[in-house]
JSON list of C-alpha atoms in Angstrom, two decimals:
[
{"chain": "A", "resi": 1, "resn": "MET", "atom": "CA", "xyz": [99.18, 229.53, 158.59]},
{"chain": "A", "resi": 2, "resn": "LYS", "atom": "CA", "xyz": [102.21, 231.66, 159.28]},
{"chain": "A", "resi": 3, "resn": "ILE", "atom": "CA", "xyz": [103.67, 228.98, 161.54]},
{"chain": "A", "resi": 4, "resn": "THR", "atom": "CA", "xyz": [103.13, 226.32, 158.90]},
{"chain": "A", "resi": 5, "resn": "LYS", "atom": "CA", "xyz": [104.81, 228.40, 156.20]},
{"chain": "A", "resi": 6, "resn": "LEU", "atom": "CA", "xyz": [107.74, 229.17, 158.51]},
{"chain": "A", "resi": 7, "resn": "PHE", "atom": "CA", "xyz": [108.14, 225.46, 159.27]},
{"chain": "A", "resi": 8, "resn": "GLY", "atom": "CA", "xyz": [108.15, 224.60, 155.53]},
{"chain": "A", "resi": 9, "resn": "LEU", "atom": "CA", "xyz": [110.74, 227.27, 154.78]},
{"chain": "A", "resi": 10, "resn": "ALA", "atom": "CA", "xyz": [112.96, 225.97, 157.56]},
{"chain": "A", "resi": 11, "resn": "LEU", "atom": "CA", "xyz": [112.71, 222.43, 156.26]},
{"chain": "A", "resi": 12, "resn": "LEU", "atom": "CA", "xyz": [113.60, 223.56, 152.73]},
{"chain": "A", "resi": 13, "resn": "ALA", "atom": "CA", "xyz": [116.61, 225.49, 153.98]},
{"chain": "A", "resi": 14, "resn": "LEU", "atom": "CA", "xyz": [117.82, 222.48, 155.94]},
{"chain": "A", "resi": 15, "resn": "SER", "atom": "CA", "xyz": [117.59, 220.24, 152.83]},
{"chain": "A", "resi": 16, "resn": "ILE", "atom": "CA", "xyz": [119.60, 222.69, 150.72]},
{"chain": "A", "resi": 17, "resn": "SER", "atom": "CA", "xyz": [122.21, 222.93, 153.44]},
{"chain": "A", "resi": 18, "resn": "MET", "atom": "CA", "xyz": [122.62, 219.17, 153.63]},
{"chain": "A", "resi": 19, "resn": "ILE", "atom": "CA", "xyz": [123.00, 218.85, 149.82]},
{"chain": "A", "resi": 20, "resn": "SER", "atom": "CA", "xyz": [125.62, 221.59, 149.67]},
{"chain": "A", "resi": 21, "resn": "CYS", "atom": "CA", "xyz": [127.62, 219.99, 152.48]},
{"chain": "A", "resi": 22, "resn": "THR", "atom": "CA", "xyz": [128.24, 216.60, 150.76]},
{"chain": "A", "resi": 23, "resn": "GLY", "atom": "CA", "xyz": [131.57, 215.09, 152.09]},
{"chain": "A", "resi": 24, "resn": "GLU", "atom": "CA", "xyz": [134.72, 214.71, 149.86]},
{"chain": "A", "resi": 25, "resn": "ASP", "atom": "CA", "xyz": [135.87, 211.20, 148.55]},
{"chain": "A", "resi": 26, "resn": "GLY", "atom": "CA", "xyz": [138.47, 209.47, 150.70]},
{"chain": "A", "resi": 27, "resn": "THR", "atom": "CA", "xyz": [142.04, 208.65, 149.33]},
{"chain": "A", "resi": 28, "resn": "ASP", "atom": "CA", "xyz": [142.55, 205.32, 147.46]},
{"chain": "A", "resi": 29, "resn": "GLY", "atom": "CA", "xyz": [143.75, 202.40, 149.52]},
{"chain": "A", "resi": 30, "resn": "ILE", "atom": "CA", "xyz": [147.06, 200.47, 148.87]},
{"chain": "A", "resi": 31, "resn": "ASN", "atom": "CA", "xyz": [146.86, 197.92, 146.02]},
{"chain": "A", "resi": 32, "resn": "GLY", "atom": "CA", "xyz": [146.65, 194.33, 147.17]},
{"chain": "A", "resi": 33, "resn": "ILE", "atom": "CA", "xyz": [149.52, 191.81, 146.58]},
{"chain": "A", "resi": 34, "resn": "ASP", "atom": "CA", "xyz": [149.28, 189.81, 143.33]},
{"chain": "A", "resi": 35, "resn": "GLY", "atom": "CA", "xyz": [148.31, 186.19, 143.85]},
{"chain": "A", "resi": 36, "resn": "ALA", "atom": "CA", "xyz": [150.86, 183.40, 143.18]},
{"chain": "A", "resi": 37, "resn": "ASP", "atom": "CA", "xyz": [150.84, 181.74, 139.73]},
{"chain": "A", "resi": 38, "resn": "GLY", "atom": "CA", "xyz": [149.16, 178.37, 139.61]},
{"chain": "A", "resi": 39, "resn": "ILE", "atom": "CA", "xyz": [151.33, 175.22, 139.24]},
{"chain": "A", "resi": 40, "resn": "ASN", "atom": "CA", "xyz": [151.40, 173.75, 135.71]},
{"chain": "A", "resi": 41, "resn": "GLY", "atom": "CA", "xyz": [149.93, 170.31, 135.46]},
{"chain": "A", "resi": 42, "resn": "GLN", "atom": "CA", "xyz": [152.07, 167.34, 134.34]},
{"chain": "A", "resi": 43, "resn": "ASP", "atom": "CA", "xyz": [152.14, 166.40, 130.65]},
{"chain": "A", "resi": 44, "resn": "GLY", "atom": "CA", "xyz": [149.91, 163.53, 129.78]},
{"chain": "A", "resi": 45, "resn": "ALA", "atom": "CA", "xyz": [151.41, 160.17, 128.78]},
{"chain": "A", "resi": 46, "resn": "ASP", "atom": "CA", "xyz": [152.29, 159.66, 125.09]},
{"chain": "A", "resi": 47, "resn": "GLY", "atom": "CA", "xyz": [149.70, 157.81, 123.10]},
{"chain": "A", "resi": 48, "resn": "GLN", "atom": "CA", "xyz": [150.40, 154.41, 121.58]},
{"chain": "A", "resi": 49, "resn": "ASN", "atom": "CA", "xyz": [152.28, 154.27, 118.28]},
{"chain": "A", "resi": 50, "resn": "GLY", "atom": "CA", "xyz": [150.11, 153.73, 115.27]},
{"chain": "A", "resi": 51, "resn": "GLN", "atom": "CA", "xyz": [150.32, 150.51, 113.30]},
{"chain": "A", "resi": 52, "resn": "ASP", "atom": "CA", "xyz": [152.94, 150.24, 110.58]},
{"chain": "A", "resi": 53, "resn": "GLY", "atom": "CA", "xyz": [151.60, 150.85, 107.14]},
{"chain": "A", "resi": 54, "resn": "ALA", "atom": "CA", "xyz": [151.34, 147.97, 104.71]},
{"chain": "A", "resi": 55, "resn": "ASP", "atom": "CA", "xyz": [154.19, 147.41, 102.24]},
{"chain": "A", "resi": 56, "resn": "GLY", "atom": "CA", "xyz": [153.49, 148.63, 98.76]},
{"chain": "A", "resi": 57, "resn": "GLU", "atom": "CA", "xyz": [152.19, 146.20, 96.20]},
{"chain": "A", "resi": 58, "resn": "GLY", "atom": "CA", "xyz": [154.97, 143.98, 94.88]},
{"chain": "A", "resi": 59, "resn": "PHE", "atom": "CA", "xyz": [157.40, 144.82, 97.73]},
{"chain": "A", "resi": 60, "resn": "ASP", "atom": "CA", "xyz": [157.38, 141.35, 99.28]},
{"chain": "A", "resi": 61, "resn": "GLU", "atom": "CA", "xyz": [157.77, 139.65, 95.91]},
{"chain": "A", "resi": 62, "resn": "MET", "atom": "CA", "xyz": [160.83, 141.71, 94.94]},
{"chain": "A", "resi": 63, "resn": "THR", "atom": "CA", "xyz": [162.63, 141.36, 98.27]},
{"chain": "A", "resi": 64, "resn": "GLN", "atom": "CA", "xyz": [162.02, 137.68, 99.00]},
{"chain": "A", "resi": 65, "resn": "TYR", "atom": "CA", "xyz": [165.25, 136.53, 97.33]},
{"chain": "A", "resi": 66, "resn": "GLY", "atom": "CA", "xyz": [167.69, 138.21, 99.70]},
{"chain": "A", "resi": 67, "resn": "PHE", "atom": "CA", "xyz": [170.11, 141.11, 99.60]},
{"chain": "A", "resi": 68, "resn": "ILE", "atom": "CA", "xyz": [173.65, 142.34, 98.97]},
{"chain": "A", "resi": 69, "resn": "THR", "atom": "CA", "xyz": [175.28, 144.91, 101.25]},
{"chain": "A", "resi": 70, "resn": "MET", "atom": "CA", "xyz": [178.17, 147.17, 100.20]},
{"chain": "A", "resi": 71, "resn": "ASN", "atom": "CA", "xyz": [180.48, 149.43, 102.14]},
{"chain": "A", "resi": 72, "resn": "LEU", "atom": "CA", "xyz": [182.87, 151.84, 100.43]},
{"chain": "A", "resi": 73, "resn": "GLN", "atom": "CA", "xyz": [185.85, 153.39, 102.21]},
{"chain": "A", "resi": 74, "resn": "GLY", "atom": "CA", "xyz": [188.19, 155.86, 100.57]},
{"chain": "A", "resi": 75, "resn": "THR", "atom": "CA", "xyz": [188.16, 159.45, 99.32]},
{"chain": "A", "resi": 76, "resn": "ARG", "atom": "CA", "xyz": [185.71, 161.36, 97.16]},
{"chain": "A", "resi": 77, "resn": "PRO", "atom": "CA", "xyz": [186.79, 163.09, 93.92]},
{"chain": "A", "resi": 78, "resn": "ASP", "atom": "CA", "xyz": [186.90, 166.41, 95.85]},
{"chain": "A", "resi": 79, "resn": "GLY", "atom": "CA", "xyz": [189.35, 165.03, 98.44]},
{"chain": "A", "resi": 80, "resn": "VAL", "atom": "CA", "xyz": [186.80, 164.52, 101.24]},
{"chain": "A", "resi": 81, "resn": "ALA", "atom": "CA", "xyz": [186.89, 161.23, 103.17]},
{"chain": "A", "resi": 82, "resn": "LEU", "atom": "CA", "xyz": [184.39, 158.67, 101.90]},
{"chain": "A", "resi": 83, "resn": "GLU", "atom": "CA", "xyz": [182.37, 156.25, 104.02]},
{"chain": "A", "resi": 84, "resn": "ASP", "atom": "CA", "xyz": [179.28, 154.92, 102.26]},
{"chain": "A", "resi": 85, "resn": "SER", "atom": "CA", "xyz": [176.99, 151.95, 102.97]},
{"chain": "A", "resi": 86, "resn": "SER", "atom": "CA", "xyz": [174.01, 150.58, 101.08]},
{"chain": "A", "resi": 87, "resn": "THR", "atom": "CA", "xyz": [171.78, 147.51, 100.97]},
{"chain": "A", "resi": 88, "resn": "PHE", "atom": "CA", "xyz": [170.63, 146.26, 97.58]},
{"chain": "A", "resi": 89, "resn": "LYS", "atom": "CA", "xyz": [167.55, 144.09, 98.15]},
{"chain": "A", "resi": 90, "resn": "PHE", "atom": "CA", "xyz": [165.23, 144.37, 95.14]},
{"chain": "A", "resi": 91, "resn": "THR", "atom": "CA", "xyz": [165.20, 141.56, 92.58]},
{"chain": "A", "resi": 92, "resn": "PRO", "atom": "CA", "xyz": [163.77, 141.99, 89.07]},
{"chain": "A", "resi": 93, "resn": "LEU", "atom": "CA", "xyz": [161.27, 139.22, 88.41]},
{"chain": "A", "resi": 94, "resn": "GLY", "atom": "CA", "xyz": [160.98, 139.17, 84.61]},
{"chain": "A", "resi": 95, "resn": "GLY", "atom": "CA", "xyz": [161.59, 135.88, 82.83]},
{"chain": "A", "resi": 96, "resn": "GLU", "atom": "CA", "xyz": [163.99, 137.56, 80.41]},
{"chain": "A", "resi": 97, "resn": "VAL", "atom": "CA", "xyz": [166.20, 138.58, 83.34]},
{"chain": "A", "resi": 98, "resn": "PHE", "atom": "CA", "xyz": [166.38, 134.98, 84.54]},
{"chain": "A", "resi": 99, "resn": "GLN", "atom": "CA", "xyz": [167.04, 133.61, 81.05]},
{"chain": "A", "resi": 100, "resn": "GLU", "atom": "CA", "xyz": [169.98, 135.99, 80.74]},
{"chain": "A", "resi": 101, "resn": "GLY", "atom": "CA", "xyz": [171.43, 134.23, 83.75]},
{"chain": "A", "resi": 102, "resn": "PHE", "atom": "CA", "xyz": [170.78, 136.82, 86.45]},
{"chain": "A", "resi": 103, "resn": "ASN", "atom": "CA", "xyz": [169.74, 135.56, 89.89]},
{"chain": "A", "resi": 104, "resn": "THR", "atom": "CA", "xyz": [170.59, 132.01, 88.94]},
{"chain": "A", "resi": 105, "resn": "VAL", "atom": "CA", "xyz": [172.93, 129.19, 89.83]},
{"chain": "A", "resi": 106, "resn": "THR", "atom": "CA", "xyz": [174.37, 126.81, 87.25]},
{"chain": "A", "resi": 107, "resn": "ILE", "atom": "CA", "xyz": [175.96, 123.50, 88.20]},
{"chain": "A", "resi": 108, "resn": "GLN", "atom": "CA", "xyz": [178.16, 121.71, 85.66]},
{"chain": "A", "resi": 109, "resn": "GLN", "atom": "CA", "xyz": [179.28, 118.17, 86.23]},
{"chain": "A", "resi": 110, "resn": "LEU", "atom": "CA", "xyz": [182.70, 117.84, 84.57]},
{"chain": "A", "resi": 111, "resn": "PRO", "atom": "CA", "xyz": [184.90, 114.73, 84.47]},
{"chain": "A", "resi": 112, "resn": "ASP", "atom": "CA", "xyz": [187.27, 116.03, 87.13]},
{"chain": "A", "resi": 113, "resn": "ASN", "atom": "CA", "xyz": [185.11, 118.37, 89.19]},
{"chain": "A", "resi": 114, "resn": "THR", "atom": "CA", "xyz": [181.79, 120.14, 89.64]},
{"chain": "A", "resi": 115, "resn": "VAL", "atom": "CA", "xyz": [181.68, 123.83, 88.71]},
{"chain": "A", "resi": 116, "resn": "TYR", "atom": "CA", "xyz": [179.22, 126.16, 90.42]},
{"chain": "A", "resi": 117, "resn": "GLY", "atom": "CA", "xyz": [178.42, 129.48, 88.76]},
{"chain": "A", "resi": 118, "resn": "PHE", "atom": "CA", "xyz": [176.50, 132.18, 90.62]},
{"chain": "A", "resi": 119, "resn": "LYS", "atom": "CA", "xyz": [175.20, 135.35, 88.98]},
{"chain": "A", "resi": 120, "resn": "MET", "atom": "CA", "xyz": [173.01, 137.83, 90.83]},
{"chain": "A", "resi": 121, "resn": "ILE", "atom": "CA", "xyz": [171.73, 141.36, 90.47]},
{"chain": "A", "resi": 122, "resn": "ARG", "atom": "CA", "xyz": [170.11, 143.45, 93.17]},
{"chain": "A", "resi": 123, "resn": "PHE", "atom": "CA", "xyz": [168.72, 146.98, 92.95]},
{"chain": "A", "resi": 124, "resn": "ILE", "atom": "CA", "xyz": [168.78, 149.60, 95.68]},
{"chain": "A", "resi": 125, "resn": "SER", "atom": "CA", "xyz": [165.12, 150.44, 94.99]},
{"chain": "A", "resi": 126, "resn": "ALA", "atom": "CA", "xyz": [162.32, 148.93, 92.94]},
{"chain": "A", "resi": 127, "resn": "PRO", "atom": "CA", "xyz": [163.82, 148.45, 89.47]},
{"chain": "A", "resi": 128, "resn": "GLU", "atom": "CA", "xyz": [162.46, 150.53, 86.62]},
{"chain": "A", "resi": 129, "resn": "ASN", "atom": "CA", "xyz": [164.25, 150.40, 83.29]},
{"chain": "A", "resi": 130, "resn": "ILE", "atom": "CA", "xyz": [165.52, 154.00, 83.14]},
{"chain": "A", "resi": 131, "resn": "TYR", "atom": "CA", "xyz": [164.99, 155.86, 86.39]},
{"chain": "A", "resi": 132, "resn": "ASN", "atom": "CA", "xyz": [165.88, 153.16, 88.94]},
{"chain": "A", "resi": 133, "resn": "ALA", "atom": "CA", "xyz": [168.87, 151.44, 87.35]},
{"chain": "A", "resi": 134, "resn": "ASN", "atom": "CA", "xyz": [171.00, 151.69, 90.51]},
{"chain": "A", "resi": 135, "resn": "ALA", "atom": "CA", "xyz": [172.24, 148.13, 90.93]},
{"chain": "A", "resi": 136, "resn": "VAL", "atom": "CA", "xyz": [175.08, 145.83, 91.95]},
{"chain": "A", "resi": 137, "resn": "ILE", "atom": "CA", "xyz": [175.89, 142.72, 89.92]},
{"chain": "A", "resi": 138, "resn": "PHE", "atom": "CA", "xyz": [177.93, 139.82, 91.26]},
{"chain": "A", "resi": 139, "resn": "TYR", "atom": "CA", "xyz": [179.35, 136.85, 89.40]},
{"chain": "A", "resi": 140, "resn": "LEU", "atom": "CA", "xyz": [181.53, 134.15, 90.91]},
{"chain": "A", "resi": 141, "resn": "SER", "atom": "CA", "xyz": [182.44, 130.56, 90.24]},
{"chain": "A", "resi": 142, "resn": "PHE", "atom": "CA", "xyz": [183.92, 127.73, 92.29]},
{"chain": "A", "resi": 143, "resn": "ALA", "atom": "CA", "xyz": [184.96, 124.18, 91.61]},
{"chain": "A", "resi": 144, "resn": "ASN", "atom": "CA", "xyz": [183.84, 121.49, 94.07]},
{"chain": "A", "resi": 145, "resn": "LEU", "atom": "CA", "xyz": [182.26, 124.04, 96.39]},
{"chain": "A", "resi": 146, "resn": "GLY", "atom": "CA", "xyz": [182.08, 122.87, 99.99]},
{"chain": "A", "resi": 147, "resn": "GLU", "atom": "CA", "xyz": [184.44, 119.94, 99.43]},
{"chain": "A", "resi": 148, "resn": "GLY", "atom": "CA", "xyz": [188.00, 119.41, 100.60]},
{"chain": "A", "resi": 149, "resn": "ASP", "atom": "CA", "xyz": [189.42, 120.34, 97.19]},
{"chain": "A", "resi": 150, "resn": "GLU", "atom": "CA", "xyz": [187.25, 123.45, 96.78]},
{"chain": "A", "resi": 151, "resn": "GLU", "atom": "CA", "xyz": [188.79, 125.93, 94.34]},
{"chain": "A", "resi": 152, "resn": "PHE", "atom": "CA", "xyz": [187.92, 129.57, 93.70]},
{"chain": "A", "resi": 153, "resn": "LEU", "atom": "CA", "xyz": [187.87, 130.21, 89.94]},
{"chain": "A", "resi": 154, "resn": "ASN", "atom": "CA", "xyz": [186.72, 133.76, 89.23]},
{"chain": "A", "resi": 155, "resn": "ALA", "atom": "CA", "xyz": [184.66, 136.66, 90.52]},
{"chain": "A", "resi": 156, "resn": "SER", "atom": "CA", "xyz": [183.51, 140.07, 89.37]},
{"chain": "A", "resi": 157, "resn": "MET", "atom": "CA", "xyz": [181.41, 142.91, 90.71]},
{"chain": "A", "resi": 158, "resn": "THR", "atom": "CA", "xyz": [179.71, 145.66, 88.72]},
{"chain": "A", "resi": 159, "resn": "LEU", "atom": "CA", "xyz": [178.32, 148.93, 90.06]},
{"chain": "A", "resi": 160, "resn": "ASN", "atom": "CA", "xyz": [175.70, 150.41, 87.76]},
{"chain": "A", "resi": 161, "resn": "ASP", "atom": "CA", "xyz": [174.59, 154.05, 88.07]},
{"chain": "A", "resi": 162, "resn": "TYR", "atom": "CA", "xyz": [175.40, 154.12, 91.80]},
{"chain": "A", "resi": 163, "resn": "ALA", "atom": "CA", "xyz": [175.18, 157.60, 93.34]},
{"chain": "A", "resi": 164, "resn": "VAL", "atom": "CA", "xyz": [177.41, 158.17, 96.37]},
{"chain": "A", "resi": 165, "resn": "ILE", "atom": "CA", "xyz": [175.66, 160.93, 98.35]},
{"chain": "A", "resi": 166, "resn": "GLY", "atom": "CA", "xyz": [177.50, 162.66, 101.20]},
{"chain": "A", "resi": 167, "resn": "GLU", "atom": "CA", "xyz": [176.09, 164.17, 104.37]},
{"chain": "A", "resi": 168, "resn": "ASP", "atom": "CA", "xyz": [176.85, 167.58, 102.84]},
{"chain": "A", "resi": 169, "resn": "ASN", "atom": "CA", "xyz": [174.42, 166.76, 100.01]},
{"chain": "A", "resi": 170, "resn": "LYS", "atom": "CA", "xyz": [177.18, 166.44, 97.43]},
{"chain": "A", "resi": 171, "resn": "PHE", "atom": "CA", "xyz": [177.39, 163.36, 95.21]},
{"chain": "A", "resi": 172, "resn": "PHE", "atom": "CA", "xyz": [179.28, 161.57, 92.48]},
{"chain": "A", "resi": 173, "resn": "VAL", "atom": "CA", "xyz": [178.24, 158.59, 90.37]},
{"chain": "A", "resi": 174, "resn": "MET", "atom": "CA", "xyz": [180.03, 155.25, 90.07]},
{"chain": "A", "resi": 175, "resn": "ASP", "atom": "CA", "xyz": [179.81, 153.02, 87.00]},
{"chain": "A", "resi": 176, "resn": "ASP", "atom": "CA", "xyz": [182.58, 150.54, 87.66]},
{"chain": "A", "resi": 177, "resn": "TYR", "atom": "CA", "xyz": [183.57, 146.95, 86.93]},
{"chain": "A", "resi": 178, "resn": "PHE", "atom": "CA", "xyz": [185.90, 145.06, 89.26]},
{"chain": "A", "resi": 179, "resn": "GLU", "atom": "CA", "xyz": [187.29, 141.60, 88.48]},
{"chain": "A", "resi": 180, "resn": "SER", "atom": "CA", "xyz": [189.48, 139.32, 90.54]},
{"chain": "A", "resi": 181, "resn": "GLY", "atom": "CA", "xyz": [192.94, 139.42, 89.03]},
{"chain": "A", "resi": 182, "resn": "GLY", "atom": "CA", "xyz": [191.92, 142.40, 86.89]},
{"chain": "A", "resi": 183, "resn": "ALA", "atom": "CA", "xyz": [193.74, 145.71, 86.51]},
{"chain": "A", "resi": 184, "resn": "GLY", "atom": "CA", "xyz": [193.99, 147.64, 89.76]},
{"chain": "A", "resi": 185, "resn": "VAL", "atom": "CA", "xyz": [192.07, 145.05, 91.83]},
{"chain": "A", "resi": 186, "resn": "SER", "atom": "CA", "xyz": [193.81, 143.25, 94.67]},
{"chain": "A", "resi": 187, "resn": "ASP", "atom": "CA", "xyz": [193.05, 141.18, 97.77]},
{"chain": "A", "resi": 188, "resn": "PHE", "atom": "CA", "xyz": [189.76, 139.89, 96.34]},
{"chain": "A", "resi": 189, "resn": "GLU", "atom": "CA", "xyz": [188.66, 137.64, 99.20]},
{"chain": "A", "resi": 190, "resn": "PHE", "atom": "CA", "xyz": [185.59, 135.61, 100.13]},
{"chain": "A", "resi": 191, "resn": "THR", "atom": "CA", "xyz": [184.92, 134.35, 103.64]},
{"chain": "A", "resi": 192, "resn": "ASP", "atom": "CA", "xyz": [182.15, 132.35, 105.32]},
{"chain": "A", "resi": 193, "resn": "MET", "atom": "CA", "xyz": [181.09, 130.92, 101.96]},
{"chain": "A", "resi": 194, "resn": "ALA", "atom": "CA", "xyz": [178.08, 128.60, 102.28]},
{"chain": "A", "resi": 195, "resn": "PHE", "atom": "CA", "xyz": [175.72, 127.17, 99.67]},
{"chain": "A", "resi": 196, "resn": "ASP", "atom": "CA", "xyz": [172.66, 125.02, 100.33]},
{"chain": "A", "resi": 197, "resn": "ALA", "atom": "CA", "xyz": [171.97, 123.07, 97.13]},
{"chain": "A", "resi": 198, "resn": "GLY", "atom": "CA", "xyz": [168.50, 122.13, 98.40]},
{"chain": "A", "resi": 199, "resn": "THR", "atom": "CA", "xyz": [167.27, 125.72, 98.61]},
{"chain": "A", "resi": 200, "resn": "ASN", "atom": "CA", "xyz": [169.92, 127.49, 96.47]},
{"chain": "A", "resi": 201, "resn": "HIS", "atom": "CA", "xyz": [170.68, 129.71, 99.45]},
{"chain": "A", "resi": 202, "resn": "LEU", "atom": "CA", "xyz": [174.08, 131.38, 99.07]},
{"chain": "A", "resi": 203, "resn": "THR", "atom": "CA", "xyz": [175.86, 133.43, 101.76]},
{"chain": "A", "resi": 204, "resn": "PHE", "atom": "CA", "xyz": [179.35, 134.91, 101.96]},
{"chain": "A", "resi": 205, "resn": "SER", "atom": "CA", "xyz": [181.34, 138.01, 102.89]},
{"chain": "A", "resi": 206, "resn": "TYR", "atom": "CA", "xyz": [183.63, 139.76, 100.41]},
{"chain": "A", "resi": 207, "resn": "SER", "atom": "CA", "xyz": [186.32, 142.43, 100.31]},
{"chain": "A", "resi": 208, "resn": "PHE", "atom": "CA", "xyz": [188.85, 143.85, 97.85]},
{"chain": "A", "resi": 209, "resn": "MET", "atom": "CA", "xyz": [190.99, 146.92, 97.10]},
{"chain": "A", "resi": 210, "resn": "VAL", "atom": "CA", "xyz": [190.92, 149.07, 93.96]},
{"chain": "A", "resi": 211, "resn": "THR", "atom": "CA", "xyz": [193.59, 151.53, 92.81]},
{"chain": "A", "resi": 212, "resn": "ASP", "atom": "CA", "xyz": [192.75, 155.17, 92.15]},
{"chain": "A", "resi": 213, "resn": "ASP", "atom": "CA", "xyz": [192.81, 154.85, 88.36]},
{"chain": "A", "resi": 214, "resn": "GLN", "atom": "CA", "xyz": [190.35, 151.94, 88.30]},
{"chain": "A", "resi": 215, "resn": "ASN", "atom": "CA", "xyz": [187.32, 153.44, 90.02]},
{"chain": "A", "resi": 216, "resn": "ASP", "atom": "CA", "xyz": [185.24, 156.60, 89.64]},
{"chain": "A", "resi": 217, "resn": "SER", "atom": "CA", "xyz": [186.25, 158.10, 93.00]},
{"chain": "A", "resi": 218, "resn": "GLY", "atom": "CA", "xyz": [189.70, 158.82, 91.59]},
{"chain": "A", "resi": 219, "resn": "HIS", "atom": "CA", "xyz": [191.31, 157.53, 94.80]},
{"chain": "A", "resi": 220, "resn": "GLU", "atom": "CA", "xyz": [192.22, 154.17, 96.29]},
{"chain": "A", "resi": 221, "resn": "LEU", "atom": "CA", "xyz": [189.04, 152.40, 97.35]},
{"chain": "A", "resi": 222, "resn": "THR", "atom": "CA", "xyz": [188.17, 149.55, 99.71]},
{"chain": "A", "resi": 223, "resn": "VAL", "atom": "CA", "xyz": [185.00, 147.62, 98.92]},
{"chain": "A", "resi": 224, "resn": "MET", "atom": "CA", "xyz": [183.42, 145.12, 101.31]},
{"chain": "A", "resi": 225, "resn": "GLY", "atom": "CA", "xyz": [180.07, 143.66, 102.24]},
{"chain": "A", "resi": 226, "resn": "GLU", "atom": "CA", "xyz": [177.88, 140.60, 102.64]},
{"chain": "A", "resi": 227, "resn": "VAL", "atom": "CA", "xyz": [175.72, 138.52, 100.32]},
{"chain": "A", "resi": 228, "resn": "ASP", "atom": "CA", "xyz": [172.67, 136.59, 101.50]},
{"chain": "A", "resi": 229, "resn": "VAL", "atom": "CA", "xyz": [170.60, 135.51, 98.52]},
{"chain": "A", "resi": 230, "resn": "TYR", "atom": "CA", "xyz": [168.34, 132.78, 97.18]},
{"chain": "A", "resi": 231, "resn": "LEU", "atom": "CA", "xyz": [169.09, 131.90, 93.56]},
{"chain": "A", "resi": 232, "resn": "LEU", "atom": "CA", "xyz": [167.04, 130.15, 90.92]},
{"chain": "A", "resi": 233, "resn": "GLU", "atom": "CA", "xyz": [167.93, 127.14, 88.82]},
{"chain": "A", "resi": 234, "resn": "GLU", "atom": "CA", "xyz": [166.47, 126.76, 85.34]},
{"chain": "A", "resi": 235, "resn": "ILE", "atom": "CA", "xyz": [164.68, 123.53, 84.52]},
{"chain": "A", "resi": 236, "resn": "GLN", "atom": "CA", "xyz": [166.44, 121.86, 81.59]}
]
């Protein structure tokens, strides 16, 4: 019994000794090197463009009769150089407009010659009595158009409620009337004049100069552009 107890005590002492002699933690190792960043993948190809939207209702009807372009070169009322271009392509379609002579051609057979009168109006956007009155009006007449004895008779151009808007978002409005041979108007010229009597298709280029006191810019102005229109002829 004594031997057994002595053996148990020795075993207990050995266990306590081993617990009390636990080893210390070792020092931390050196941090590893960061891995290289991954390579970005290539951008995917652009998708196909979507289909163009349909024109608004009435768009085709109001633009089917052609257009008038206009380029203005001069100086604004504030002294800044002016370079402005617009395309007037909307035609009012009311019967009253036609009966007043707009967008029409008249042909008069006189004893000595044939007189052609052209009167057209085009708006810069869909016309609406008050809010979209921005328009250009052309009138011109020729005798014996397209023949050897062709003669230019008269021409006029009207700008109605036309806003000239600069790149600096400043504007001024032009309400002007210019007539060949009129005050302040010079070098009123027409080139490449062509008229197809079968379709009433009229094309020409135009240009003229206006003095500073005869236009709303307050400075000398050059006006030029092209006309490519289809006109109507009233049934008599």
